[in-house]
Short mmCIF file of C-alpha atoms in Angstrom, two decimals:
data_model
loop_
_atom_site.label_atom_id
_atom_site.label_comp_id
_atom_site.label_asym_id
_atom_site.label_seq_id
_atom_site.Cartn_x
_atom_site.Cartn_y
_atom_site.Cartn_z
CA MET A 1 0.00 0.00 0.00
CA ASP A 2 1.10 3.54 -0.80
CA HIS A 3 0.43 5.87 2.15
CA HIS A 4 0.70 9.63 1.67
CA ALA A 5 -1.00 13.01 2.20
CA VAL A 6 -3.35 15.07 0.05
CA HIS A 7 -2.23 18.36 -1.46
CA ALA A 8 -3.55 21.71 -0.30
CA VAL A 9 -6.92 23.00 -1.48
CA GLU A 10 -6.83 26.75 -2.14
CA GLY A 11 -3.64 27.07 -0.13
CA VAL A 12 -4.93 25.30 2.99
CA ASP A 13 -3.36 21.93 3.77
CA PRO A 14 -6.00 19.57 5.26
CA HIS A 15 -3.35 17.00 6.33
CA LEU A 16 -5.56 14.13 5.21
CA SER A 17 -4.11 10.64 5.09
CA ILE A 18 -4.50 8.94 1.71
CA THR A 19 -3.74 5.26 1.14
CA ARG A 20 -3.75 3.54 -2.24
CA SER A 21 -3.74 -0.21 -2.75
CA ASP A 22 -3.33 -1.40 -6.33
CA ALA A 23 -4.59 -4.81 -7.41
CA ALA A 24 -1.91 -7.29 -8.44
CA ASP A 25 -3.91 -8.19 -11.56
CA PRO A 26 -6.08 -5.11 -12.20
CA ARG A 27 -9.20 -5.25 -14.33
CA PRO A 28 -9.76 -2.47 -16.91
CA LEU A 29 -12.00 -0.54 -14.51
CA PRO A 30 -11.57 2.68 -12.50
CA PRO A 31 -10.20 2.73 -8.94
CA ILE A 32 -12.65 2.54 -6.06
CA LEU A 33 -12.73 5.35 -3.50
CA LEU A 34 -13.52 4.04 0.00
CA LEU A 35 -15.10 6.47 2.50
CA HIS A 36 -15.44 5.34 6.13
CA GLY A 37 -17.97 6.25 8.81
CA PHE A 38 -17.96 8.59 11.80
CA GLY A 39 -15.60 7.57 14.60
CA SER A 40 -13.95 4.96 12.38
CA SER A 41 -11.06 5.00 9.89
CA SER A 42 -9.95 3.46 6.63
CA ARG A 43 -8.15 0.74 8.57
CA GLN A 44 -11.14 -0.13 10.76
CA ASN A 45 -13.80 0.03 8.02
CA TRP A 46 -11.93 -1.31 5.02
CA ILE A 47 -8.67 -3.08 5.89
CA ASP A 48 -9.49 -4.92 9.13
CA THR A 49 -12.86 -6.07 7.72
CA GLY A 50 -11.22 -7.59 4.64
CA TRP A 51 -12.65 -5.20 2.05
CA VAL A 52 -9.30 -4.11 0.58
CA ARG A 53 -8.09 -7.69 0.21
CA PHE A 54 -11.44 -8.79 -1.26
CA LEU A 55 -11.52 -5.93 -3.78
CA GLY A 56 -7.87 -6.53 -4.71
CA ASP A 57 -8.60 -10.20 -5.37
CA ALA A 58 -11.43 -9.04 -7.64
CA GLY A 59 -8.94 -6.95 -9.62
CA ARG A 60 -9.95 -3.59 -8.16
CA SER A 61 -7.51 -0.95 -6.96
CA VAL A 62 -8.66 1.26 -4.10
CA ILE A 63 -8.05 4.77 -2.75
CA MET A 64 -8.82 5.33 0.94
CA VAL A 65 -9.21 8.71 2.63
CA ASP A 66 -9.16 9.17 6.40
CA LEU A 67 -11.57 12.01 7.21
CA PRO A 68 -10.33 14.88 9.43
CA ALA A 69 -9.63 13.79 13.03
CA HIS A 70 -10.01 10.13 12.00
CA GLY A 71 -7.39 7.45 11.48
CA ASP A 72 -4.03 8.88 10.43
CA SER A 73 -5.41 12.26 9.34
CA ALA A 74 -4.73 15.39 11.35
CA ALA A 75 -7.27 17.10 13.60
CA PRO A 76 -7.34 20.67 12.25
CA ASP A 77 -7.88 23.65 14.53
CA ASP A 78 -9.92 25.31 11.77
CA ALA A 79 -13.59 24.39 12.38
CA ALA A 80 -14.36 24.90 8.68
CA ALA A 81 -12.18 21.87 7.83
CA TYR A 82 -14.90 19.60 9.22
CA ALA A 83 -17.79 20.95 7.13
CA PRO A 84 -19.14 18.39 4.63
CA SER A 85 -18.59 20.77 1.70
CA ARG A 86 -14.95 21.24 2.67
CA MET A 87 -14.41 17.51 3.17
CA ARG A 88 -15.85 16.87 -0.30
CA ALA A 89 -13.50 19.49 -1.79
CA ASP A 90 -10.53 17.80 -0.10
CA ILE A 91 -11.67 14.40 -1.39
CA LEU A 92 -11.89 15.80 -4.91
CA GLN A 93 -8.34 17.13 -4.59
CA ALA A 94 -7.19 13.72 -3.36
CA LEU A 95 -8.64 12.09 -6.48
CA PHE A 96 -6.91 14.63 -8.71
CA ASP A 97 -3.66 13.86 -6.87
CA GLU A 98 -4.22 10.18 -7.64
CA ARG A 99 -4.51 10.98 -11.36
CA VAL A 100 -8.21 10.11 -11.52
CA LEU A 101 -9.49 11.43 -14.85
CA PRO A 102 -13.00 12.59 -15.82
CA LEU A 103 -15.19 9.90 -17.31
CA ARG A 104 -14.60 9.11 -20.99
CA GLU A 105 -16.63 6.68 -23.08
CA ASP A 106 -13.48 5.43 -24.80
CA ASP A 107 -11.57 4.77 -21.54
CA ARG A 108 -13.02 2.16 -19.18
CA THR A 109 -10.46 3.05 -16.50
CA SER A 110 -11.50 6.71 -16.33
CA GLY A 111 -13.45 8.21 -13.45
CA VAL A 112 -13.90 6.58 -10.06
CA ASP A 113 -16.31 4.21 -8.33
CA ILE A 114 -17.20 4.89 -4.69
CA ILE A 115 -18.09 2.69 -1.74
CA GLY A 116 -19.15 4.67 1.31
CA TYR A 117 -20.40 3.63 4.71
CA SER A 118 -22.53 5.64 7.17
CA LEU A 119 -21.10 9.18 7.15
CA GLY A 120 -19.08 8.08 4.13
CA SER A 121 -22.34 7.28 2.34
CA ARG A 122 -23.73 10.73 3.09
CA LEU A 123 -20.57 12.35 1.67
CA ALA A 124 -20.64 10.00 -1.34
CA TRP A 125 -24.30 10.84 -2.11
CA GLU A 126 -23.46 14.55 -2.18
CA PHE A 127 -20.17 14.00 -4.01
CA GLY A 128 -21.85 11.96 -6.73
CA ALA A 129 -24.53 14.61 -7.14
CA THR A 130 -22.02 17.46 -7.46
CA GLN A 131 -19.25 15.65 -9.39
CA PRO A 132 -21.12 13.55 -12.00
CA GLU A 133 -18.32 14.02 -14.52
CA ILE A 134 -15.96 11.89 -12.43
CA VAL A 135 -18.14 9.31 -10.61
CA ARG A 136 -19.14 6.20 -12.57
CA ARG A 137 -21.02 4.07 -9.99
CA MET A 138 -21.53 4.06 -6.20
CA VAL A 139 -22.34 1.60 -3.45
CA LEU A 140 -23.69 3.27 -0.29
CA GLY A 141 -23.84 1.25 2.93
CA GLY A 142 -26.13 2.15 5.82
CA PRO A 143 -27.70 5.19 4.12
CA GLY A 144 -30.87 6.95 5.24
CA THR A 145 -32.68 10.24 4.81
CA GLY A 146 -32.03 11.32 8.38
CA ASP A 147 -28.92 13.08 9.67
CA PRO A 148 -28.04 11.68 13.11
CA LEU A 149 -24.94 13.88 13.40
CA ALA A 150 -26.96 17.05 12.71
CA ALA A 151 -29.45 15.91 15.36
CA PHE A 152 -26.66 14.99 17.80
CA ASP A 153 -27.15 16.40 21.34
CA LEU A 154 -23.84 18.24 21.50
CA GLU A 155 -24.48 19.86 24.88
CA GLY A 156 -25.57 16.55 26.40
CA ALA A 157 -22.43 14.83 25.09
CA GLU A 158 -20.19 17.57 26.45
CA ARG A 159 -21.87 17.34 29.88
CA PHE A 160 -21.34 13.59 29.90
CA LEU A 161 -17.67 13.91 28.96
CA ALA A 162 -17.28 16.42 31.80
CA GLY A 163 -18.60 13.85 34.29
CA GLY A 164 -22.35 14.34 33.99
CA ALA A 165 -25.17 11.96 33.17
CA PRO A 166 -25.22 10.08 29.85
CA PRO A 167 -27.16 11.74 26.98
CA GLN A 168 -30.86 10.91 26.99
CA ASP A 169 -31.04 10.69 23.20
CA PRO A 170 -30.26 7.06 22.17
CA ALA A 171 -28.70 8.06 18.84
CA THR A 172 -26.42 10.58 20.56
CA ALA A 173 -25.33 7.98 23.10
CA ASP A 174 -24.64 5.47 20.31
CA LEU A 175 -22.64 7.94 18.20
CA LEU A 176 -20.68 9.02 21.26
CA ARG A 177 -19.85 5.37 21.92
CA MET A 178 -18.57 5.07 18.33
CA ALA A 179 -16.43 8.17 18.81
CA GLN A 180 -14.95 6.78 22.04
CA ALA A 181 -14.33 3.32 20.58
CA GLY A 182 -11.40 4.31 18.37
CA PRO A 183 -8.15 3.87 20.31
CA HIS A 184 -6.65 7.11 18.97
CA ASN A 185 -9.78 9.20 18.40
CA ASP A 186 -9.58 12.89 19.30
CA LEU A 187 -12.98 13.44 20.97
CA PRO A 188 -12.90 17.28 21.01
CA SER A 189 -12.14 17.28 17.29
CA LEU A 190 -14.87 14.74 16.56
CA LEU A 191 -17.32 16.99 18.41
CA ALA A 192 -16.02 19.89 16.30
CA MET A 193 -16.97 17.83 13.25
CA VAL A 194 -20.47 17.33 14.68
CA SER A 195 -20.76 21.07 15.21
CA ALA A 196 -19.67 21.75 11.61
CA ILE A 197 -22.09 19.18 10.21
CA LYS A 198 -24.92 20.90 12.06
CA THR A 199 -24.26 23.94 9.84
CA GLU A 200 -24.71 21.80 6.70
CA PRO A 201 -27.33 19.14 7.51
CA PHE A 202 -27.94 16.37 5.00
CA ASP A 203 -30.50 17.30 2.34
CA PRO A 204 -30.68 14.26 0.04
CA ARG A 205 -33.43 15.73 -2.14
CA GLY A 206 -31.50 18.94 -2.65
CA ALA A 207 -28.91 17.21 -4.83
CA VAL A 208 -29.51 13.72 -6.19
CA PRO A 209 -26.82 11.55 -7.84
CA ARG A 210 -27.81 10.33 -11.30
CA MET A 211 -25.30 7.54 -11.82
CA PRO A 212 -26.12 3.89 -10.96
CA LEU A 213 -26.36 3.37 -7.18
CA LEU A 214 -26.58 0.33 -4.94
CA LEU A 215 -28.02 1.16 -1.51
CA VAL A 216 -27.20 -1.51 1.08
CA SER A 217 -28.42 -1.84 4.66
CA GLY A 218 -29.00 -4.46 7.30
CA ASP A 219 -32.62 -5.26 8.02
CA GLN A 220 -31.95 -4.25 11.65
CA ASP A 221 -30.16 -0.99 10.82
CA GLU A 222 -31.71 1.80 12.88
CA TYR A 223 -29.92 4.49 10.87
CA SER A 224 -31.17 3.51 7.40
CA GLY A 225 -34.70 4.86 7.76
CA GLY A 226 -35.85 6.35 4.48
CA ILE A 227 -33.61 4.18 2.31
CA GLU A 228 -36.63 3.47 0.12
CA ASP A 229 -37.06 7.21 -0.44
CA LEU A 230 -33.43 7.48 -1.51
CA GLY A 231 -34.07 4.65 -3.94
CA ASP A 232 -37.12 6.47 -5.33
CA TRP A 233 -35.34 9.82 -5.72
CA ALA A 234 -32.23 8.49 -7.45
CA PRO A 235 -33.18 7.48 -11.00
CA GLN A 236 -30.73 4.56 -11.24
CA ALA A 237 -30.82 3.15 -7.70
CA ARG A 238 -31.23 -0.40 -6.45
CA ILE A 239 -31.63 -1.54 -2.84
CA ALA A 240 -30.08 -4.62 -1.23
CA THR A 241 -30.97 -5.80 2.28
CA LEU A 242 -28.68 -7.84 4.54
CA PRO A 243 -30.68 -10.21 6.79
CA GLY A 244 -29.78 -10.17 10.48
CA ARG A 245 -27.40 -7.22 10.18
CA ASN A 246 -27.43 -3.84 11.90
CA HIS A 247 -25.49 -0.60 11.40
CA ALA A 248 -22.50 -1.84 13.40
CA ASN A 249 -21.95 -5.18 11.68
CA ALA A 250 -23.37 -4.84 8.16
CA ILE A 251 -19.98 -3.77 6.84
CA THR A 252 -18.47 -7.15 7.75
CA ALA A 253 -21.04 -9.15 5.76
CA ARG A 254 -19.68 -11.25 2.88
CA ALA A 255 -22.99 -10.67 1.08
CA PHE A 256 -22.27 -6.92 1.15
CA LYS A 257 -18.85 -7.45 -0.43
CA ASP A 258 -20.23 -9.81 -3.09
CA ALA A 259 -23.03 -7.39 -4.00
CA ALA A 260 -20.63 -4.44 -4.23
CA VAL A 261 -18.14 -6.23 -6.48
CA ALA A 262 -20.89 -7.50 -8.78
CA PHE A 263 -22.54 -4.09 -9.01
CA LEU A 264 -19.31 -2.19 -9.65
CA GLY A 265 -18.14 -4.75 -12.20
#
C-alpha cells in the first residue's frame, strides 16, 4: 500500500491521510474510492474487515481517505475543515492527486467508483450529485434520509464527557460510543466535526446523484430509515438488504462485499 497526504486546497493543507492499494492483476475498470464512517477509519472500516483484500482479489484498486480527526489524518484547529462541503473538496483534490481522470466513453479506467459507509455514504451521495463528470457508480452502505450527526445532542455529550449523566437521546449515546471506541480518536475534534455538520445538515433531495447506485443496509439498521425514499429519488438506484445485520456489523457481511463487487463490475 502507498500511504501519503493530500495536497492543499486553495492554499490550505487539510493534512488528510491517503492510502492507495493497487490490485496485483487489475481489471480495466476505474479505482474505487472508500469512505469510512464517523468515529472509524480506513483501517477499521476497510482493511481490518477484509474489504481491501477482497476488492484486490477481484482486480480492483482502491483509494482510501481518512476524514479529518479520523485514522491517520490530522485534527485541524480550523472548524471549517470539518464541514461536509470542505471535506468533499478535499476528497476531490485527493482524487486529482491520484490521477483520476474525468469519465470518458473510450476509456473504461477513467473516473472513479465509490463505496461509502454511514457518514461516508452521506458524503458520497453529495459527491456523486455534485461531481457527475468523475463518478461512474456508487455503493452506499447504511444510508438513510435522516442526519443523526446534525441531530446529535452536542451539549448533552459535552456534559457527559465532563462527568455528567449520559445523553438521553439514544442516537447521541450510540454515536458518542462510536467516537470513544477508536483507540486514537480525538474526541474534542470529533465533536467539532459534529458542530460543523450541524451547519450543513444532510439534504438528500436537494442534490440527487444520477449515476447507478446500490443502496445496502441491514434489516436491523436503525440508521437507514428512508432508504426506500433514496431509492425512489435516485433514477438509477437499487436496494439490497442484509438479513440479520445492523449498522454496526453490516460492513463485515460477505454478502455486502459480493453485491458491491458484482454491481461495480
